[in-house]
Coordinates of C-alpha atoms in Angstrom, one line a residue:
X27 CA 128.7 92.3 58.6
X28 CA 127.8 88.7 59.5
X29 CA 128.5 89.3 63.2
X30 CA 126.2 92.3 63.4
X31 CA 123.0 90.4 64.1
X32 CA 124.8 88.6 67.0
X33 CA 125.9 91.9 68.5
X34 CA 122.4 93.3 68.2
X35 CA 121.0 90.2 69.8
X36 CA 123.4 90.3 72.7
X37 CA 122.7 94.0 73.2
X38 CA 119.0 93.3 73.3
X39 CA 119.4 90.4 75.7
X40 CA 121.5 92.3 78.1
X41 CA 119.2 95.3 77.9
X42 CA 116.2 93.1 78.6
X43 CA 118.0 91.5 81.6
X44 CA 118.6 95.0 83.0
X45 CA 115.0 96.0 82.6
X46 CA 113.7 92.7 84.2
X47 CA 116.1 93.1 87.1
X48 CA 114.9 96.7 87.6
X49 CA 111.3 95.6 87.5
X50 CA 111.9 93.1 90.3
X51 CA 113.6 95.7 92.4
X52 CA 110.8 98.2 91.8
X53 CA 108.2 95.7 93.0
X54 CA 110.2 94.8 96.0
X55 CA 111.6 98.1 97.2
X56 CA 109.9 100.9 95.1
X57 CA 111.3 103.3 92.6
X58 CA 113.2 105.5 95.0
X59 CA 115.2 102.6 96.5
X60 CA 116.0 101.1 93.0
X61 CA 119.4 102.3 91.9
X62 CA 121.5 101.6 88.9
X63 CA 124.1 100.1 91.2
X64 CA 121.6 97.7 92.7
X65 CA 120.3 96.7 89.3
X66 CA 123.8 96.0 88.1
X67 CA 124.6 93.9 91.2
X68 CA 121.4 91.8 90.7
X69 CA 122.6 90.6 87.3
X70 CA 126.4 90.4 88.0
X71 CA 127.4 93.6 86.1
X72 CA 129.1 96.8 87.3
X73 CA 127.2 100.1 87.3
X74 CA 129.2 101.4 84.3
X75 CA 127.8 98.5 82.2
X76 CA 124.3 99.5 83.1
X77 CA 124.8 103.2 82.3
X78 CA 125.9 102.1 78.8
X79 CA 122.3 101.1 78.2
X80 CA 120.6 103.6 80.5
X81 CA 122.7 106.7 81.3
X82 CA 120.1 107.9 83.8
X83 CA 117.9 106.0 86.3
X84 CA 114.7 107.7 85.0
X85 CA 115.4 106.2 81.5
X86 CA 115.5 102.8 83.0
X87 CA 112.3 103.4 85.0
X88 CA 110.5 104.5 81.8
X89 CA 111.7 101.4 80.0
X90 CA 110.4 99.2 82.8
X91 CA 107.0 100.9 82.7
X92 CA 106.9 100.9 78.9
X93 CA 107.6 97.2 78.6
X94 CA 105.1 96.4 81.4
X95 CA 102.4 98.3 79.6
X96 CA 103.4 96.6 76.3
X97 CA 102.9 93.2 78.0
X98 CA 99.6 94.3 79.4
X99 CA 98.6 95.5 75.9
X100 CA 99.5 92.2 74.3
X101 CA 97.6 90.3 77.0
X102 CA 94.5 92.5 76.5
X103 CA 94.7 92.1 72.7
X104 CA 95.0 88.3 72.9
X105 CA 92.0 88.2 75.2
X106 CA 90.0 90.6 73.0
X107 CA 90.3 88.1 70.1
X108 CA 88.0 85.7 71.9
X109 CA 84.4 85.5 70.8
X110 CA 82.3 86.5 73.8
X111 CA 82.7 88.7 76.9
X112 CA 82.9 85.7 79.2
X113 CA 85.6 84.1 77.1
X114 CA 87.6 87.4 76.9
X115 CA 87.4 87.8 80.7
X116 CA 88.4 84.1 81.2
X117 CA 91.4 84.5 78.8
X118 CA 92.6 87.7 80.4
X119 CA 92.6 86.1 83.8
X120 CA 94.2 82.9 82.5
X121 CA 97.1 84.8 80.9
X122 CA 97.8 86.8 84.1
X123 CA 97.6 83.6 86.2
X124 CA 99.9 81.8 83.8
X125 CA 102.4 84.6 83.9
X126 CA 102.6 84.4 87.7
X127 CA 102.9 80.6 87.4
X128 CA 105.9 81.0 85.1
X129 CA 107.5 83.6 87.4
X130 CA 107.1 81.4 90.4
X131 CA 108.7 78.5 88.4
X132 CA 111.8 80.7 87.7
X133 CA 111.0 82.6 84.5
X134 CA 111.8 86.3 84.5
X135 CA 108.5 88.3 84.5
X136 CA 107.9 91.9 83.7
X137 CA 104.8 93.2 85.5
X138 CA 105.9 96.2 87.6
X139 CA 103.6 98.2 89.8
X140 CA 102.8 101.4 87.8
X141 CA 102.1 103.6 90.9
X142 CA 105.1 105.9 90.3
X143 CA 104.4 106.9 86.7
X144 CA 103.1 110.3 87.8
X145 CA 106.4 111.0 89.6
X146 CA 108.2 111.1 86.2
X147 CA 108.7 114.2 84.0
X148 CA 105.4 115.4 82.4
X149 CA 106.4 114.4 78.9
X150 CA 107.4 110.9 80.0
X151 CA 104.3 110.3 82.1
X152 CA 102.0 111.6 79.4
X153 CA 103.4 109.1 76.9
X154 CA 103.1 106.2 79.3
X155 CA 99.6 107.1 80.5
X156 CA 98.4 107.3 76.9
X157 CA 99.7 103.8 76.3
X158 CA 98.0 102.6 79.5
X159 CA 94.7 104.2 78.4
X160 CA 95.0 102.2 75.2
X161 CA 95.1 99.0 77.4
X162 CA 92.0 100.2 79.3
X163 CA 90.3 100.8 75.9
X164 CA 91.1 97.2 74.8
X165 CA 89.7 95.8 78.0
X166 CA 86.6 98.0 77.8
X167 CA 86.0 96.5 74.4
X168 CA 85.7 93.0 76.0
X169 CA 82.1 94.0 76.7
X170 CA 81.3 95.3 73.2
X171 CA 80.5 98.7 71.8
X172 CA 78.5 100.8 74.3
X173 CA 75.1 102.0 72.9
X174 CA 74.6 104.7 75.5
X175 CA 76.6 106.9 77.8
X176 CA 75.4 104.9 80.8
X177 CA 76.6 101.7 79.1
X178 CA 80.0 103.3 78.4
X179 CA 80.3 104.3 82.1
X180 CA 79.4 100.8 83.1
X181 CA 82.0 99.2 80.7
X182 CA 84.6 101.7 81.9
X183 CA 84.0 100.6 85.5
X184 CA 84.2 96.9 84.6
X185 CA 87.5 97.4 82.7
X186 CA 89.0 99.3 85.5
X187 CA 88.0 96.7 88.2
X188 CA 89.2 93.8 86.0
X189 CA 92.6 95.4 85.5
X190 CA 92.9 96.3 89.2
X191 CA 92.0 92.7 90.1
X192 CA 94.9 91.4 87.9
X193 CA 97.3 93.9 89.2
X194 CA 96.5 92.9 92.8
X195 CA 96.7 89.2 91.9
X196 CA 100.5 89.0 92.2
X197 CA 100.3 90.1 95.9
X198 CA 97.8 87.6 97.1
X199 CA 98.8 84.8 94.8
X200 CA 101.7 84.2 97.2
X201 CA 99.3 82.5 99.6
X202 CA 98.7 79.7 97.1
X203 CA 100.8 76.9 95.6
X204 CA 101.0 77.0 91.8
X205 CA 99.3 73.6 91.9
X206 CA 96.2 75.5 93.1
X207 CA 96.4 78.2 90.5
X208 CA 94.0 76.5 88.0
X209 CA 91.3 76.3 90.6
X210 CA 91.8 79.9 91.8
X211 CA 91.7 81.1 88.2
X212 CA 88.3 79.4 87.7
X213 CA 87.0 81.0 91.0
X214 CA 88.2 84.5 90.0
X215 CA 86.4 84.2 86.6
X216 CA 83.2 82.9 88.1
X217 CA 83.0 85.7 90.7
X218 CA 83.8 88.4 88.2
X219 CA 81.3 87.1 85.7
X220 CA 78.4 86.4 88.0
X221 CA 78.8 88.5 91.1
X222 CA 78.3 87.6 94.8
X223 CA 74.7 87.7 96.0
X224 CA 72.2 84.8 95.7
X225 CA 69.7 87.2 94.1
X226 CA 71.7 88.6 91.2
X227 CA 71.6 92.4 91.1
X228 CA 70.4 92.8 94.6
X229 CA 71.7 96.1 96.0
X230 CA 69.9 97.7 98.9
X231 CA 72.5 99.2 101.3
X232 CA 71.5 100.8 104.6
X233 CA 73.1 104.0 105.8
X234 CA 75.7 103.7 108.5
X235 CA 75.9 106.1 111.3
X236 CA 79.1 108.1 111.2
X237 CA 81.5 106.3 113.4
X238 CA 84.5 108.6 113.1
X239 CA 85.6 107.4 109.7
X240 CA 84.4 110.5 107.7
X241 CA 86.2 113.8 107.4
X242 CA 84.5 116.3 109.7
X243 CA 83.7 119.3 107.5
X244 CA 82.9 121.6 110.4
X245 CA 85.7 121.1 112.9
X246 CA 89.1 122.5 112.1
X247 CA 91.5 119.6 111.6
X248 CA 94.7 119.3 113.5
X249 CA 98.0 119.9 111.7
X250 CA 98.8 116.2 112.0
X251 CA 95.4 115.3 110.4
X252 CA 96.2 117.7 107.6
X253 CA 99.6 116.0 107.0
X254 CA 97.9 112.6 106.8
X255 CA 95.2 114.0 104.4
X256 CA 97.6 115.7 102.0
X257 CA 100.1 112.8 102.2
X258 CA 97.3 110.2 101.4
X259 CA 96.1 112.3 98.4
X260 CA 99.6 112.8 97.1
X261 CA 100.7 109.2 97.5
X262 CA 97.5 108.1 95.8
X263 CA 98.0 110.5 92.9
X264 CA 101.8 110.5 92.5
X265 CA 103.1 107.4 94.2
X266 CA 105.6 107.2 97.1
X267 CA 108.5 109.0 95.3
X268 CA 106.2 111.7 93.9
X269 CA 104.9 112.5 97.4
X270 CA 108.1 114.2 98.6
X271 CA 108.4 115.9 101.9
X272 CA 108.9 119.2 100.1
X273 CA 105.6 118.8 98.1
X274 CA 103.7 117.8 101.2
X275 CA 105.0 120.8 103.1
X276 CA 104.4 123.2 100.2
X277 CA 100.8 121.9 99.8
X278 CA 100.1 122.8 103.5
X279 CA 102.2 126.0 103.3
X280 CA 104.4 124.9 106.1
X281 CA 108.2 124.4 106.5
X282 CA 110.0 121.0 106.3
X283 CA 110.9 121.6 109.9
X284 CA 107.2 121.5 110.8
X285 CA 106.9 118.2 109.0
X286 CA 109.7 116.7 110.9
X287 CA 108.3 118.1 114.1
X288 CA 105.4 115.6 113.6
X289 CA 107.2 112.8 111.9
X290 CA 110.8 111.5 112.2
X291 CA 110.9 110.3 108.6
X292 CA 108.7 110.1 105.6
X293 CA 108.1 106.3 106.1
X294 CA 106.7 107.1 109.5
X295 CA 104.1 109.3 107.8
X296 CA 103.3 106.6 105.3
X297 CA 102.8 104.1 108.1
X298 CA 100.5 106.6 109.9
X299 CA 98.5 106.9 106.6
X300 CA 98.2 103.2 106.3
X301 CA 97.2 102.9 110.0
X302 CA 94.6 105.6 109.7
X303 CA 93.1 104.1 106.5
X304 CA 92.9 100.6 107.9
X305 CA 91.4 101.9 111.2
X306 CA 88.7 103.6 109.2
X307 CA 88.1 100.6 107.0
X308 CA 87.9 98.4 110.1
X309 CA 85.4 100.7 111.8
X310 CA 83.1 100.6 108.8
X311 CA 83.3 96.8 108.6
X312 CA 82.4 96.5 112.3
X313 CA 79.5 99.0 111.9
X314 CA 78.1 96.8 109.2
X315 CA 77.5 94.0 111.6
X316 CA 74.9 96.1 113.3
X317 CA 72.9 96.6 110.1
X318 CA 69.5 94.8 110.2
X319 CA 68.9 92.2 107.5
X320 CA 71.0 89.5 105.7
X321 CA 74.7 89.4 105.6
X322 CA 74.7 90.5 101.9
X323 CA 72.7 93.6 103.1
X324 CA 75.3 94.1 105.8
X325 CA 78.2 93.8 103.3
X326 CA 76.4 96.0 100.7
X327 CA 76.1 98.7 103.4
X328 CA 79.9 98.4 104.2
X329 CA 80.9 98.5 100.6
X330 CA 78.6 101.5 99.9
X331 CA 80.1 103.5 102.7
X332 CA 83.7 102.6 101.8
X333 CA 83.1 103.5 98.2
X334 CA 81.6 106.8 99.2
X335 CA 84.8 107.5 101.1
X336 CA 86.9 106.6 98.1
X337 CA 84.9 108.6 95.6
X338 CA 83.8 111.7 97.5
X339 CA 85.4 112.2 100.9
X340 CA 88.2 114.8 101.2
X341 CA 90.4 112.1 102.7
X342 CA 90.1 108.8 100.9
X343 CA 91.7 105.6 101.9
X344 CA 95.4 105.1 101.1
X345 CA 96.1 103.0 98.0
X346 CA 98.3 100.0 98.7
X347 CA 100.7 101.1 96.0
X348 CA 102.7 102.8 98.7
X349 CA 103.4 99.4 100.1
X350 CA 106.4 98.6 97.8
X351 CA 108.5 101.5 99.1
X352 CA 108.4 100.4 102.8
X353 CA 111.1 98.4 104.4
X354 CA 110.4 94.6 104.9
X355 CA 109.2 94.9 108.5
X356 CA 106.7 97.7 107.8
X357 CA 105.7 95.9 104.6
X358 CA 105.0 92.7 106.6
X359 CA 102.9 94.6 109.1
X360 CA 100.8 96.3 106.4
X361 CA 100.2 93.1 104.4
X362 CA 99.2 91.3 107.6
X363 CA 96.6 93.9 108.4
X364 CA 95.4 94.0 104.9
X365 CA 94.9 90.2 105.0
X366 CA 93.0 90.5 108.3
X367 CA 90.6 93.0 106.7
X368 CA 90.2 90.7 103.7
X369 CA 89.4 87.8 106.0
X370 CA 86.7 89.9 107.7
X371 CA 85.1 90.4 104.3
X372 CA 85.3 86.6 103.9
X373 CA 83.5 86.3 107.2
X374 CA 80.6 88.3 105.9
X375 CA 80.4 86.1 102.9
X376 CA 80.6 82.8 104.9
X377 CA 77.8 84.1 107.2
X378 CA 75.9 85.0 104.0
X379 CA 76.1 81.4 102.9
X380 CA 74.3 80.4 106.1
X381 CA 71.4 82.8 105.7
X382 CA 71.2 82.2 102.0
X383 CA 71.9 85.7 100.8
X384 CA 75.3 84.9 99.2
X385 CA 76.0 82.4 96.4
X386 CA 78.3 79.4 96.9
X387 CA 81.6 81.1 96.0
X388 CA 85.1 80.9 97.3
X389 CA 85.1 83.5 100.1
X390 CA 88.8 83.9 100.2
X391 CA 89.1 84.6 96.5
X392 CA 86.0 86.9 96.6
X393 CA 87.4 88.9 99.6
X394 CA 90.6 89.7 97.6
X395 CA 88.5 90.8 94.6
X396 CA 86.6 93.1 97.1
X397 CA 89.9 94.5 98.4
X398 CA 91.3 95.2 94.9
X399 CA 87.9 96.8 93.9
X400 CA 88.1 99.2 96.9
X401 CA 91.8 99.8 96.5
X402 CA 91.4 100.9 92.9
X403 CA 88.4 103.0 93.4
X404 CA 90.4 106.2 94.1
X405 CA 91.6 106.1 90.5
X406 CA 87.9 106.2 89.4
X407 CA 87.1 109.5 91.3
X408 CA 87.0 111.5 88.0
X409 CA 84.7 108.8 86.6
X410 CA 82.4 109.0 89.6
X411 CA 82.3 112.8 89.4
X412 CA 80.4 112.7 86.1
X413 CA 77.3 111.2 87.8
X414 CA 74.7 113.6 89.0
X415 CA 73.7 111.2 91.7
X416 CA 76.6 109.9 93.8
X417 CA 74.5 106.9 94.9
X418 CA 74.1 105.9 91.3
X419 CA 77.9 106.2 90.7
X420 CA 78.5 103.8 93.6
X421 CA 75.8 101.4 92.5
X422 CA 77.2 101.3 88.9
X423 CA 80.7 100.8 90.0
X424 CA 79.9 98.0 92.5
X425 CA 77.5 96.3 90.1
X426 CA 80.5 94.1 89.3
X427 CA 80.1 92.6 92.7
X428 CA 76.3 92.7 92.9
X429 CA 75.5 91.2 89.5
X430 CA 78.8 90.5 87.7
X431 CA 80.4 91.7 84.5
X432 CA 78.1 89.8 82.2
X433 CA 74.8 91.3 83.4
X434 CA 73.0 92.6 80.4
X435 CA 75.5 90.9 78.1
X436 CA 76.2 87.5 76.7

């Protein structure tokens, strides 16, 4: 009987090692490419040893997601214990930055991208999504108890954007040394709390002429355009694995043969979706330069247009969550283009420093917060649909950028 605790401890340690190894593989290659054999090889075991702990791959994937969400929950609860909204936001950011620091220094970390949850069985995803909603509820409480429905909607937007910013942080943190992390952390908190423009709360976007980035509701789309639209929606909703060729073909009422007539492989379609999304984003950015007024006005106009696409257009922009399933060459190309678009946002901000419309903030950090805010907006479509006025939905959501998360609070 005295040996039982040691056996239990060893079991837990080995199970934890398997889950951590799987989380790393999921982040690097996606769920579909993560196999029990690869997980076993990563920690020096044979596949039979892994199946002793997780007989099926889906059981392991669920364990990775469950432990990731549990870590997020613990982080949110620790931050929520702080006294004020500013201190809670600062603690939440600090804990995520510290985790990435420890991982970079060699500690095993368990923050797996959650994009494939909706590819699991309904019962599994329902349980995980409920746990994730509990995390969102904790983060929403950073800002206090909402007194009105409008305040509740605002706090929901803030919590969503804050979580998305921290889930995007592992991607762009690679551009910094860990020695720079404390400074970057301060800049993230300052931007999230106080916004971007010199005149807090300023939001007066101009309408942009349609430059080919909107869905044409009158013209009949080509079959290839329909493949791109359905694939984008399905990847955004179900992740890479959930957007199977069968599902895409069924949604369009065509055969798999028709799919392969247009695309040699599924990854080709995903790359085409990224290309189309980034082309549209780039066109909107360039159109913004022609808007009269300050560079903050130009940037407002760009963000307003892009958010309208994410919330209301039949074909939104592709979420970057599909990135993890691509091979290394394709992944490098996508990340490089994403960084170029982020730098263009940074250019708007730098020009805004010169004309006095943008506060003295770190433009590189702010540009990544803008990218994560746009990227996560698709998940807020249901939230936006509750507004009678779509312009008000966009203004409320982007108030995090225009006035910060502390506006109207302490």
